[in-house]
Structure formats: C-alpha cells, structure tokens
PDB file of C-alpha atoms in Angstrom:
ATOM      1  CA  UNK B 638      -7.907   0.718  20.805  1.00 69.00           C
ATOM      2  CA  UNK B 639     -10.929  -1.215  19.542  1.00 87.00           C
ATOM      3  CA  UNK B 640     -11.402  -2.699  16.079  1.00 89.00           C
ATOM      4  CA  UNK B 641     -13.569   0.109  14.670  1.00 91.00           C
ATOM      5  CA  UNK B 642     -11.233   2.845  15.922  1.00 91.00           C
ATOM      6  CA  UNK B 643      -8.283   1.065  14.340  1.00 92.00           C
ATOM      7  CA  UNK B 644     -10.154   0.747  11.030  1.00 93.00           C
ATOM      8  CA  UNK B 645     -11.100   4.415  11.032  1.00 92.00           C
ATOM      9  CA  UNK B 646      -7.541   5.436  11.822  1.00 89.00           C
ATOM     10  CA  UNK B 647      -6.033   3.388   8.999  1.00 91.00           C
ATOM     11  CA  UNK B 648      -8.608   4.489   6.413  1.00 92.00           C
ATOM     12  CA  UNK B 649      -8.585   8.173   7.348  1.00 89.00           C
ATOM     13  CA  UNK B 650      -4.804   8.164   7.582  1.00 85.00           C
ATOM     14  CA  UNK B 651      -4.600   6.622   4.124  1.00 88.00           C
ATOM     15  CA  UNK B 652      -6.980   9.251   2.748  1.00 90.00           C
ATOM     16  CA  UNK B 653      -4.914  12.051   4.259  1.00 85.00           C
ATOM     17  CA  UNK B 654      -1.704  10.600   2.896  1.00 84.00           C
ATOM     18  CA  UNK B 655      -3.206  10.251  -0.556  1.00 89.00           C
ATOM     19  CA  UNK B 656      -4.532  13.820  -0.636  1.00 88.00           C
ATOM     20  CA  UNK B 657      -1.294  15.368   0.583  1.00 83.00           C
ATOM     21  CA  UNK B 658       0.887  13.069  -1.500  1.00 82.00           C
ATOM     22  CA  UNK B 659      -1.134  13.718  -4.652  1.00 85.00           C
ATOM     23  CA  UNK B 660      -0.027  17.356  -4.505  1.00 83.00           C
ATOM     24  CA  UNK B 661       3.549  16.320  -5.273  1.00 79.00           C
ATOM     25  CA  UNK B 662       3.045  13.344  -7.588  1.00 77.00           C
ATOM     26  CA  UNK B 663       5.008  13.721 -10.810  1.00 73.00           C
ATOM     27  CA  UNK B 664       6.570  16.992  -9.673  1.00 73.00           C
ATOM     28  CA  UNK B 665      10.193  17.877  -8.879  1.00 72.00           C
ATOM     29  CA  UNK B 666      11.489  16.743  -5.503  1.00 72.00           C
ATOM     30  CA  UNK B 667      10.549  18.848  -2.487  1.00 72.00           C
ATOM     31  CA  UNK B 668      12.083  19.059   0.970  1.00 74.00           C
ATOM     32  CA  UNK B 669      10.448  16.588   3.353  1.00 68.00           C
ATOM     33  CA  UNK B 670       9.435  19.486   5.613  1.00 74.00           C
ATOM     34  CA  UNK B 671       7.162  20.972   2.920  1.00 78.00           C
ATOM     35  CA  UNK B 672       4.279  18.453   3.150  1.00 75.00           C
ATOM     36  CA  UNK B 673       4.654  18.343   6.935  1.00 75.00           C
ATOM     37  CA  UNK B 674       4.288  22.114   7.156  1.00 82.00           C
ATOM     38  CA  UNK B 675       1.219  22.026   4.903  1.00 82.00           C
ATOM     39  CA  UNK B 676      -0.322  19.270   7.014  1.00 78.00           C
ATOM     40  CA  UNK B 677       0.344  21.189  10.209  1.00 80.00           C
ATOM     41  CA  UNK B 678      -1.229  24.352   8.750  1.00 86.00           C
ATOM     42  CA  UNK B 679      -4.300  22.325   7.813  1.00 83.00           C
ATOM     43  CA  UNK B 680      -4.570  20.791  11.284  1.00 79.00           C
ATOM     44  CA  UNK B 681      -4.257  24.236  12.873  1.00 84.00           C
ATOM     45  CA  UNK B 682      -6.917  25.657  10.555  1.00 84.00           C
ATOM     46  CA  UNK B 683      -4.615  28.094   8.747  1.00 85.00           C
ATOM     47  CA  UNK B 684      -4.932  26.318   5.385  1.00 81.00           C
ATOM     48  CA  UNK B 685      -8.509  25.323   4.533  1.00 81.00           C
ATOM     49  CA  UNK B 686      -8.317  24.643   0.811  1.00 82.00           C
ATOM     50  CA  UNK B 687      -9.914  21.426  -0.400  1.00 85.00           C
ATOM     51  CA  UNK B 688      -7.526  18.716  -1.569  1.00 88.00           C
ATOM     52  CA  UNK B 689      -8.206  16.071  -4.212  1.00 91.00           C
ATOM     53  CA  UNK B 690      -7.710  12.349  -3.760  1.00 93.00           C
ATOM     54  CA  UNK B 691      -6.199  10.116  -6.418  1.00 93.00           C
ATOM     55  CA  UNK B 692      -7.095   6.792  -8.022  1.00 94.00           C
ATOM     56  CA  UNK B 693      -5.758   5.019  -4.937  1.00 94.00           C
ATOM     57  CA  UNK B 694      -8.513   6.379  -2.702  1.00 95.00           C
ATOM     58  CA  UNK B 695     -11.107   5.972  -5.443  1.00 97.00           C
ATOM     59  CA  UNK B 696     -10.235   2.280  -5.762  1.00 97.00           C
ATOM     60  CA  UNK B 697     -10.089   1.869  -1.973  1.00 97.00           C
ATOM     61  CA  UNK B 698     -13.631   3.223  -1.784  1.00 98.00           C
ATOM     62  CA  UNK B 699     -14.682   0.741  -4.464  1.00 98.00           C
ATOM     63  CA  UNK B 700     -13.273  -2.108  -2.365  1.00 98.00           C
ATOM     64  CA  UNK B 701     -15.208  -0.884   0.666  1.00 98.00           C
ATOM     65  CA  UNK B 702     -18.453  -0.575  -1.316  1.00 98.00           C
ATOM     66  CA  UNK B 703     -18.086  -4.001  -2.866  1.00 98.00           C
ATOM     67  CA  UNK B 704     -17.282  -5.775   0.403  1.00 98.00           C
ATOM     68  CA  UNK B 705     -20.239  -4.110   2.064  1.00 97.00           C
ATOM     69  CA  UNK B 706     -22.649  -4.795  -0.802  1.00 98.00           C
ATOM     70  CA  UNK B 707     -21.712  -8.466  -1.174  1.00 97.00           C
ATOM     71  CA  UNK B 708     -20.758  -9.117   2.459  1.00 96.00           C
ATOM     72  CA  UNK B 709     -17.693 -10.925   1.113  1.00 96.00           C
ATOM     73  CA  UNK B 710     -15.180 -10.624  -1.704  1.00 98.00           C
ATOM     74  CA  UNK B 711     -16.734 -10.980  -5.167  1.00 98.00           C
ATOM     75  CA  UNK B 712     -14.184 -10.570  -7.966  1.00 98.00           C
ATOM     76  CA  UNK B 713     -16.674  -9.755 -10.732  1.00 98.00           C
ATOM     77  CA  UNK B 714     -18.555  -7.263  -8.560  1.00 98.00           C
ATOM     78  CA  UNK B 715     -15.360  -5.467  -7.522  1.00 98.00           C
ATOM     79  CA  UNK B 716     -14.096  -5.456 -11.117  1.00 98.00           C
ATOM     80  CA  UNK B 717     -17.305  -3.699 -12.134  1.00 98.00           C
ATOM     81  CA  UNK B 718     -16.986  -1.170  -9.291  1.00 98.00           C
ATOM     82  CA  UNK B 719     -13.397  -0.413 -10.319  1.00 97.00           C
ATOM     83  CA  UNK B 720     -14.349  -0.043 -13.970  1.00 97.00           C
ATOM     84  CA  UNK B 721     -17.433   2.103 -13.381  1.00 97.00           C
ATOM     85  CA  UNK B 722     -15.451   4.533 -11.229  1.00 97.00           C
ATOM     86  CA  UNK B 723     -12.700   4.712 -13.825  1.00 96.00           C
ATOM     87  CA  UNK B 724     -14.994   5.625 -16.719  1.00 96.00           C
ATOM     88  CA  UNK B 725     -17.335   7.899 -14.752  1.00 95.00           C
ATOM     89  CA  UNK B 726     -14.899   9.731 -12.480  1.00 92.00           C
ATOM     90  CA  UNK B 727     -11.360   8.775 -13.390  1.00 87.00           C
ATOM     91  CA  UNK B 728     -10.060  11.321 -15.861  1.00 86.00           C
ATOM     92  CA  UNK B 729      -8.486  13.526 -13.168  1.00 89.00           C
ATOM     93  CA  UNK B 730      -7.480  10.825 -10.669  1.00 91.00           C
ATOM     94  CA  UNK B 731      -4.110   9.967 -12.251  1.00 88.00           C
ATOM     95  CA  UNK B 732      -4.758   6.312 -13.078  1.00 89.00           C
ATOM     96  CA  UNK B 733      -1.891   4.367 -14.601  1.00 81.00           C
ATOM     97  CA  UNK B 734      -2.113   3.557 -18.299  1.00 78.00           C
ATOM     98  CA  UNK B 735      -2.074  -0.215 -17.854  1.00 81.00           C
ATOM     99  CA  UNK B 736      -4.999  -0.036 -15.431  1.00 85.00           C
ATOM    100  CA  UNK B 737      -7.089   1.755 -18.040  1.00 86.00           C
ATOM    101  CA  UNK B 738      -6.473  -1.022 -20.557  1.00 89.00           C
ATOM    102  CA  UNK B 739      -7.483  -3.597 -17.972  1.00 92.00           C
ATOM    103  CA  UNK B 740     -10.745  -1.826 -17.191  1.00 94.00           C
ATOM    104  CA  UNK B 741     -11.573  -1.417 -20.868  1.00 94.00           C
ATOM    105  CA  UNK B 742     -11.073  -5.153 -21.404  1.00 94.00           C
ATOM    106  CA  UNK B 743     -13.161  -5.990 -18.345  1.00 95.00           C
ATOM    107  CA  UNK B 744     -16.030  -3.848 -19.586  1.00 95.00           C
ATOM    108  CA  UNK B 745     -15.911  -5.333 -23.083  1.00 95.00           C
ATOM    109  CA  UNK B 746     -16.045  -8.876 -21.640  1.00 94.00           C
ATOM    110  CA  UNK B 747     -18.815  -8.004 -19.159  1.00 96.00           C
ATOM    111  CA  UNK B 748     -16.455  -8.675 -16.213  1.00 96.00           C
ATOM    112  CA  UNK B 749     -16.155 -12.387 -16.929  1.00 94.00           C
ATOM    113  CA  UNK B 750     -12.866 -14.096 -16.060  1.00 95.00           C
ATOM    114  CA  UNK B 751     -11.825 -10.910 -14.202  1.00 96.00           C
ATOM    115  CA  UNK B 752      -8.255 -11.972 -13.421  1.00 96.00           C
ATOM    116  CA  UNK B 753      -7.245 -12.768 -16.997  1.00 95.00           C
ATOM    117  CA  UNK B 754      -7.090  -9.167 -18.219  1.00 93.00           C
ATOM    118  CA  UNK B 755      -4.418  -7.919 -15.791  1.00 94.00           C
ATOM    119  CA  UNK B 756      -2.470 -11.157 -16.197  1.00 94.00           C
ATOM    120  CA  UNK B 757      -2.140 -10.519 -19.945  1.00 93.00           C
ATOM    121  CA  UNK B 758      -0.430  -7.141 -19.470  1.00 92.00           C
ATOM    122  CA  UNK B 759       3.237  -6.651 -20.367  1.00 91.00           C
ATOM    123  CA  UNK B 760       3.500  -9.847 -22.400  1.00 89.00           C
ATOM    124  CA  UNK B 761       1.946 -11.904 -19.653  1.00 92.00           C
ATOM    125  CA  UNK B 762       4.171 -10.799 -16.775  1.00 93.00           C
ATOM    126  CA  UNK B 763       1.611  -8.433 -15.248  1.00 94.00           C
ATOM    127  CA  UNK B 764       2.197  -5.042 -13.659  1.00 94.00           C
ATOM    128  CA  UNK B 765       4.852  -4.719 -10.938  1.00 95.00           C
ATOM    129  CA  UNK B 766       3.619  -1.299  -9.801  1.00 93.00           C
ATOM    130  CA  UNK B 767       2.707  -0.305  -6.255  1.00 93.00           C
ATOM    131  CA  UNK B 768      -1.010   0.186  -6.984  1.00 92.00           C
ATOM    132  CA  UNK B 769      -1.983  -3.052  -5.282  1.00 94.00           C
ATOM    133  CA  UNK B 770      -0.196  -2.034  -2.087  1.00 95.00           C
ATOM    134  CA  UNK B 771      -1.572   1.506  -2.237  1.00 93.00           C
ATOM    135  CA  UNK B 772      -5.192   0.416  -1.961  1.00 95.00           C
ATOM    136  CA  UNK B 773      -4.968  -2.834   0.011  1.00 96.00           C
ATOM    137  CA  UNK B 774      -5.842  -1.399   3.447  1.00 96.00           C
ATOM    138  CA  UNK B 775      -9.642  -1.940   3.206  1.00 97.00           C
ATOM    139  CA  UNK B 776      -9.168  -5.599   2.279  1.00 98.00           C
ATOM    140  CA  UNK B 777      -6.609  -6.075   5.060  1.00 97.00           C
ATOM    141  CA  UNK B 778      -8.953  -4.548   7.633  1.00 97.00           C
ATOM    142  CA  UNK B 779     -11.854  -6.672   6.408  1.00 98.00           C
ATOM    143  CA  UNK B 780      -9.652  -9.745   6.613  1.00 98.00           C
ATOM    144  CA  UNK B 781      -8.552  -9.240  10.221  1.00 96.00           C
ATOM    145  CA  UNK B 782     -11.263 -11.717  11.258  1.00 94.00           C
ATOM    146  CA  UNK B 783     -10.134 -14.299   8.703  1.00 97.00           C
ATOM    147  CA  UNK B 784      -7.970 -17.391   9.017  1.00 97.00           C
ATOM    148  CA  UNK B 785      -4.430 -17.318   7.636  1.00 98.00           C
ATOM    149  CA  UNK B 786      -5.407 -18.753   4.246  1.00 97.00           C
ATOM    150  CA  UNK B 787      -8.568 -16.644   3.953  1.00 98.00           C
ATOM    151  CA  UNK B 788      -6.516 -13.523   4.689  1.00 98.00           C
ATOM    152  CA  UNK B 789      -3.946 -14.410   2.035  1.00 98.00           C
ATOM    153  CA  UNK B 790      -6.704 -15.121  -0.473  1.00 98.00           C
ATOM    154  CA  UNK B 791      -8.565 -11.833  -0.144  1.00 99.00           C
ATOM    155  CA  UNK B 792      -5.344  -9.786  -0.291  1.00 99.00           C
ATOM    156  CA  UNK B 793      -4.001 -11.581  -3.351  1.00 98.00           C
ATOM    157  CA  UNK B 794      -7.317 -11.797  -5.189  1.00 98.00           C
ATOM    158  CA  UNK B 795      -8.054  -8.085  -4.728  1.00 98.00           C
ATOM    159  CA  UNK B 796      -4.540  -7.241  -5.909  1.00 98.00           C
ATOM    160  CA  UNK B 797      -4.456  -9.453  -8.984  1.00 97.00           C
ATOM    161  CA  UNK B 798      -7.511  -7.810 -10.502  1.00 97.00           C
ATOM    162  CA  UNK B 799      -5.003  -5.185 -11.673  1.00 96.00           C
ATOM    163  CA  UNK B 800      -1.512  -6.389 -10.642  1.00 96.00           C
ATOM    164  CA  UNK B 801      -0.281  -9.956 -11.127  1.00 96.00           C
ATOM    165  CA  UNK B 802       3.506  -9.601 -11.134  1.00 97.00           C
ATOM    166  CA  UNK B 803       5.114 -11.303  -8.097  1.00 98.00           C
ATOM    167  CA  UNK B 804       6.734  -8.019  -7.027  1.00 98.00           C
ATOM    168  CA  UNK B 805       3.338  -6.285  -6.941  1.00 97.00           C
ATOM    169  CA  UNK B 806       1.601  -9.113  -5.105  1.00 98.00           C
ATOM    170  CA  UNK B 807       4.408  -9.458  -2.552  1.00 98.00           C
ATOM    171  CA  UNK B 808       4.314  -5.697  -1.975  1.00 97.00           C
ATOM    172  CA  UNK B 809       0.576  -5.760  -1.313  1.00 98.00           C
ATOM    173  CA  UNK B 810       1.015  -8.730   1.014  1.00 98.00           C
ATOM    174  CA  UNK B 811       3.688  -6.904   3.010  1.00 97.00           C
ATOM    175  CA  UNK B 812       1.429  -3.873   3.435  1.00 95.00           C
ATOM    176  CA  UNK B 813      -1.475  -6.089   4.477  1.00 97.00           C
ATOM    177  CA  UNK B 814       0.618  -8.153   6.875  1.00 97.00           C
ATOM    178  CA  UNK B 815       1.928  -4.931   8.427  1.00 95.00           C
ATOM    179  CA  UNK B 816      -1.629  -3.755   9.132  1.00 94.00           C
ATOM    180  CA  UNK B 817      -2.516  -7.169  10.550  1.00 96.00           C
ATOM    181  CA  UNK B 818       0.552  -7.223  12.802  1.00 95.00           C
ATOM    182  CA  UNK B 819       0.096  -3.648  14.031  1.00 93.00           C
ATOM    183  CA  UNK B 820      -3.493  -4.404  15.026  1.00 94.00           C
ATOM    184  CA  UNK B 821      -2.341  -7.465  16.975  1.00 94.00           C
ATOM    185  CA  UNK B 822       0.376  -5.485  18.752  1.00 92.00           C
ATOM    186  CA  UNK B 823      -2.041  -2.716  19.725  1.00 90.00           C
ATOM    187  CA  UNK B 824      -4.729  -5.184  20.776  1.00 90.00           C
ATOM    188  CA  UNK B 825      -2.281  -7.132  22.949  1.00 91.00           C
ATOM    189  CA  UNK B 826      -0.543  -3.981  24.292  1.00 90.00           C
ATOM    190  CA  UNK B 827       2.856  -5.107  22.998  1.00 92.00           C
ATOM    191  CA  UNK B 828       5.601  -2.599  22.220  1.00 90.00           C
ATOM    192  CA  UNK B 829       6.654  -2.628  18.571  1.00 89.00           C
ATOM    193  CA  UNK B 830      10.296  -3.542  18.008  1.00 90.00           C
ATOM    194  CA  UNK B 831      11.292  -2.672  14.456  1.00 87.00           C
ATOM    195  CA  UNK B 832      13.825  -5.468  13.936  1.00 90.00           C
ATOM    196  CA  UNK B 833      11.400  -8.116  15.166  1.00 94.00           C
ATOM    197  CA  UNK B 834       8.649  -6.500  13.116  1.00 94.00           C
ATOM    198  CA  UNK B 835      10.643  -6.818   9.879  1.00 96.00           C
ATOM    199  CA  UNK B 836      11.670 -10.390  10.653  1.00 97.00           C
ATOM    200  CA  UNK B 837       8.049 -11.350  11.297  1.00 97.00           C
ATOM    201  CA  UNK B 838       6.917  -9.611   8.108  1.00 96.00           C
ATOM    202  CA  UNK B 839       9.361 -11.627   6.030  1.00 97.00           C
ATOM    203  CA  UNK B 840       8.383 -14.824   7.810  1.00 98.00           C
ATOM    204  CA  UNK B 841       4.719 -14.213   7.012  1.00 98.00           C
ATOM    205  CA  UNK B 842       5.565 -13.486   3.391  1.00 98.00           C
ATOM    206  CA  UNK B 843       7.662 -16.653   3.067  1.00 98.00           C
ATOM    207  CA  UNK B 844       4.870 -18.759   4.571  1.00 98.00           C
ATOM    208  CA  UNK B 845       2.214 -17.457   2.179  1.00 98.00           C
ATOM    209  CA  UNK B 846       0.614 -20.466   0.530  1.00 96.00           C
ATOM    210  CA  UNK B 847      -2.291 -19.213  -1.587  1.00 97.00           C
ATOM    211  CA  UNK B 848      -1.508 -18.526  -5.273  1.00 97.00           C
ATOM    212  CA  UNK B 849       2.210 -17.830  -4.784  1.00 97.00           C
ATOM    213  CA  UNK B 850       4.914 -20.409  -5.395  1.00 96.00           C
ATOM    214  CA  UNK B 851       8.345 -19.445  -4.126  1.00 97.00           C
ATOM    215  CA  UNK B 852       9.830 -22.505  -5.800  1.00 95.00           C
ATOM    216  CA  UNK B 853       9.257 -20.862  -9.177  1.00 97.00           C
ATOM    217  CA  UNK B 854      12.083 -18.538 -10.319  1.00 97.00           C
ATOM    218  CA  UNK B 855       9.944 -15.405 -10.761  1.00 97.00           C
ATOM    219  CA  UNK B 856       8.410 -15.729  -7.304  1.00 98.00           C
ATOM    220  CA  UNK B 857      11.743 -16.573  -5.689  1.00 98.00           C
ATOM    221  CA  UNK B 858      13.340 -13.530  -7.333  1.00 98.00           C
ATOM    222  CA  UNK B 859      10.587 -11.322  -5.917  1.00 98.00           C
ATOM    223  CA  UNK B 860      10.992 -12.782  -2.439  1.00 98.00           C
ATOM    224  CA  UNK B 861      14.771 -12.345  -2.558  1.00 98.00           C
ATOM    225  CA  UNK B 862      14.377  -8.752  -3.765  1.00 98.00           C
ATOM    226  CA  UNK B 863      12.177  -7.873  -0.793  1.00 98.00           C
ATOM    227  CA  UNK B 864      14.480  -9.713   1.603  1.00 98.00           C
ATOM    228  CA  UNK B 865      17.380  -7.613   0.337  1.00 98.00           C
ATOM    229  CA  UNK B 866      15.447  -4.352   0.622  1.00 98.00           C
ATOM    230  CA  UNK B 867      14.124  -5.130   4.100  1.00 97.00           C
ATOM    231  CA  UNK B 868      17.619  -6.053   5.280  1.00 96.00           C
ATOM    232  CA  UNK B 869      18.659  -2.573   4.152  1.00 97.00           C
ATOM    233  CA  UNK B 870      15.723  -1.168   6.124  1.00 96.00           C
ATOM    234  CA  UNK B 871      17.011  -2.971   9.229  1.00 94.00           C
ATOM    235  CA  UNK B 872      20.554  -1.714   8.636  1.00 93.00           C
ATOM    236  CA  UNK B 873      19.359   1.877   8.269  1.00 93.00           C
ATOM    237  CA  UNK B 874      17.280   1.573  11.436  1.00 91.00           C
ATOM    238  CA  UNK B 875      20.040   0.190  13.665  1.00 88.00           C
ATOM    239  CA  UNK B 876      22.618   2.675  12.372  1.00 82.00           C
ATOM    240  CA  UNK B 877      23.196   5.350  15.026  1.00 75.00           C
ATOM    241  CA  UNK B 878      23.728   7.951  12.327  1.00 80.00           C
ATOM    242  CA  UNK B 879      20.657   9.583  10.825  1.00 81.00           C
ATOM    243  CA  UNK B 880      20.821   8.802   7.082  1.00 85.00           C
ATOM    244  CA  UNK B 881      20.051  11.576   4.650  1.00 84.00           C
ATOM    245  CA  UNK B 882      16.908  11.509   2.528  1.00 82.00           C
ATOM    246  CA  UNK B 883      19.147  11.125  -0.526  1.00 86.00           C
ATOM    247  CA  UNK B 884      20.823   8.090   1.001  1.00 90.00           C
ATOM    248  CA  UNK B 885      17.470   6.490   1.841  1.00 90.00           C
ATOM    249  CA  UNK B 886      16.142   7.079  -1.666  1.00 89.00           C
ATOM    250  CA  UNK B 887      19.337   5.773  -3.262  1.00 93.00           C
ATOM    251  CA  UNK B 888      19.187   2.551  -1.251  1.00 95.00           C
ATOM    252  CA  UNK B 889      15.443   1.896  -1.043  1.00 95.00           C
ATOM    253  CA  UNK B 890      13.969   3.793  -3.984  1.00 92.00           C
ATOM    254  CA  UNK B 891      10.921   6.040  -4.314  1.00 87.00           C
ATOM    255  CA  UNK B 892       9.352   5.307  -7.700  1.00 88.00           C
ATOM    256  CA  UNK B 893       6.144   3.595  -8.813  1.00 89.00           C
ATOM    257  CA  UNK B 894       7.540   0.054  -8.664  1.00 94.00           C
ATOM    258  CA  UNK B 895       6.335  -1.831  -5.606  1.00 96.00           C
ATOM    259  CA  UNK B 896       9.867  -2.984  -4.797  1.00 97.00           C
ATOM    260  CA  UNK B 897      11.041   0.651  -4.802  1.00 96.00           C
ATOM    261  CA  UNK B 898       8.272   2.076  -2.620  1.00 93.00           C
ATOM    262  CA  UNK B 899       6.816  -0.491  -0.209  1.00 95.00           C
ATOM    263  CA  UNK B 900      10.123  -1.034   1.691  1.00 96.00           C
ATOM    264  CA  UNK B 901      10.649   2.743   1.732  1.00 93.00           C
ATOM    265  CA  UNK B 902       7.219   3.294   3.278  1.00 90.00           C
ATOM    266  CA  UNK B 903       7.860   0.623   5.892  1.00 92.00           C
ATOM    267  CA  UNK B 904      11.169   2.306   6.713  1.00 92.00           C
ATOM    268  CA  UNK B 905       9.459   5.674   7.252  1.00 86.00           C
ATOM    269  CA  UNK B 906       6.927   4.074   9.584  1.00 84.00           C
ATOM    270  CA  UNK B 907       9.514   2.202  11.646  1.00 88.00           C
ATOM    271  CA  UNK B 908      12.003   5.095  11.667  1.00 85.00           C
ATOM    272  CA  UNK B 909       9.354   7.292  13.249  1.00 78.00           C
ATOM    273  CA  UNK B 910       9.544   5.156  16.398  1.00 76.00           C
ATOM    274  CA  UNK B 911      12.861   6.840  17.160  1.00 72.00           C
ATOM    275  CA  UNK B 912      13.371  10.597  17.593  1.00 65.00           C
ATOM    276  CA  UNK B 913      14.308  12.464  14.412  1.00 62.00           C
ATOM    277  CA  UNK B 914      16.195  15.735  14.674  1.00 61.00           C
ATOM    278  CA  UNK B 915      13.908  18.677  14.007  1.00 54.00           C
ATOM    279  CA  UNK B 916      10.738  16.598  13.496  1.00 52.00           C
ATOM    280  CA  UNK B 917       8.093  15.651  16.013  1.00 50.00           C
ATOM    281  CA  UNK B 918       5.955  12.749  14.775  1.00 48.00           C
ATOM    282  CA  UNK B 919       2.543  11.789  16.050  1.00 47.00           C
ATOM    283  CA  UNK B 920      -0.148   9.438  14.818  1.00 42.00           C
ATOM    284  CA  UNK B 921      -1.728  12.198  12.738  1.00 39.00           C
ATOM    285  CA  UNK B 922       1.404  12.826  10.685  1.00 43.00           C
ATOM    286  CA  UNK B 923       2.790   9.304  10.572  1.00 49.00           C
ATOM    287  CA  UNK B 924       0.324   7.420   8.364  1.00 48.00           C
ATOM    288  CA  UNK B 925      -0.007  10.251   5.815  1.00 46.00           C
ATOM    289  CA  UNK B 926       3.787  10.357   5.590  1.00 49.00           C
ATOM    290  CA  UNK B 927       3.920   6.673   4.722  1.00 52.00           C
ATOM    291  CA  UNK B 928       1.348   7.011   1.948  1.00 49.00           C
ATOM    292  CA  UNK B 929       2.973  10.237   0.725  1.00 46.00           C
ATOM    293  CA  UNK B 930       6.258   8.370   0.363  1.00 48.00           C
ATOM    294  CA  UNK B 931       4.502   5.652  -1.642  1.00 50.00           C
ATOM    295  CA  UNK B 932       3.510   8.408  -4.072  1.00 47.00           C
TER     296      UNK B 932
END
C-alpha cells in the first residue's frame, strides 16, 4: 500500500466511523451488532440515507485545510480555521462546551497566543477529553515524513489548541503513534503482533520529549494511567475467553475522557486481528468501529 492510499484509507475510515458513531452519541446503549448491520446495509446499497458528521470531522477538515494552505503547521491559522467553522457551521455538530469557550476567547483576542486559552480551562488544568485524539489523524498522516521530534511537536501543538491536560495529550499521542506504526508495518510488510504493538506504543509515549515532562507528577500520573489501561488491553487480548462487551467497558471505559476511550479503541482494533464469534471483520468495518467506540 502506498502513502496516498494509506492516507485516504485512514481519513475515509475516520469519516465513516464519525458518521455512524454520531448516530448513537448521547443515546442509550445499543447492541454492538446494530451499527454493524447499518453499515453493511449501506455498503450493500439497501440504506441510502445521508448521515451527518460531527465536530470531530469538521475539525479534522480544518486541520487538513490549514496544513495545505500554509504548507506547514501554523497555530494561529489553525485556531482561526477551528473558530470560523465553529461559529459558522457548528451549532448541530455536537461540540463540547469547553471548546466553545476556547473559540470565543480566541476570536476576541484575534487568535494571538493561541495556546493560552485552552490551558486556562478548568482552573488551569486543561481538558482531559478525547477530542484531541478524535481528530489527530490528519496531523499524524502529515507528520509521517517528519523526524521524531517534529512528529511529536505537530501532534502535541495541534492537540493543545483545545486540550492541554496530560491525559488528553497522551491520548492523542497514542492515536498518532498507532497510525505511524501501522504505516511502517504495512510499508515493510511486517505482520502486526498485538502484544509487541502495545509495548512499542508505550515505549514511544515514554520517550516523547517535546512539551511533556514525565518527571512532573501530573504527567507521570497520566503515563501510569495509560500503562495500566494498556496492560489490561494486553490481558484481555491474550485471554482465550472472549470477554463480554460489559466486561470490556467496565475495565477500559467508554466515556468522553481520553483515558476511558483511547485504550478501548486500541483494544477494538487489536482484537479484530483474531476471529470473533458471529462477526466477520474487514478493513471497511474495522476503522469505523474504532471511531464509533471513541464516541
């Protein structure tokens, strides 16, 4: 698979996951077969209704536009793209409340000092939501040609325009590193081993140097939290028994916090490498499932 095909697959898969996941956001729990059946009906042409994307896709598109317009990452330019989309086409996209306050502040200050506004949220701790991870794919794809430090920088700087809490930034980094690693595996024709994959993800996270400081208590707590969750992911994957959805949710979570959704999404992706009773996965259903679970 070449670079452009990989990019298209990740972006289109993310769009599909967002559209199908948005149907169930904020609603009572549904059986996991329900979105799969809807997706299959759409693929087969039996269900042709138009679906709506959420703020996650809208902000992903803003990242793509900004990177293309500036031919690099420009924090003020992207902040303006985010804000313009929010005020012109955001009322029905299900933006989080804290994001709205950030965009209002950015607009009032003419996008100067763009990182300060999100950093001031929640008494200076910043948001720990999964929004940074939800929209990080375009930046990760753009950064595939970058050095280690350049890759870290674009991922973290894009994320901290709206999310500055260590849990949010670490979640976005894990998503970005996963994309980076999957591309390398495909490019080098290497079979993905889920235990090795998780170990390498954690190693990359621990070796992140830009902006983060794992010697500080808040960053160390975030790192330890993800280590604990990803160890659970490994345990669930090597267990011969197929855990129930309830068990997975109880142990990994499925809410809007990055720590309670990013590990869950990674589990779904890696679990799909093994047969699952009653479900046949393929590339078309896999990526949307991951993003649906993030919802």
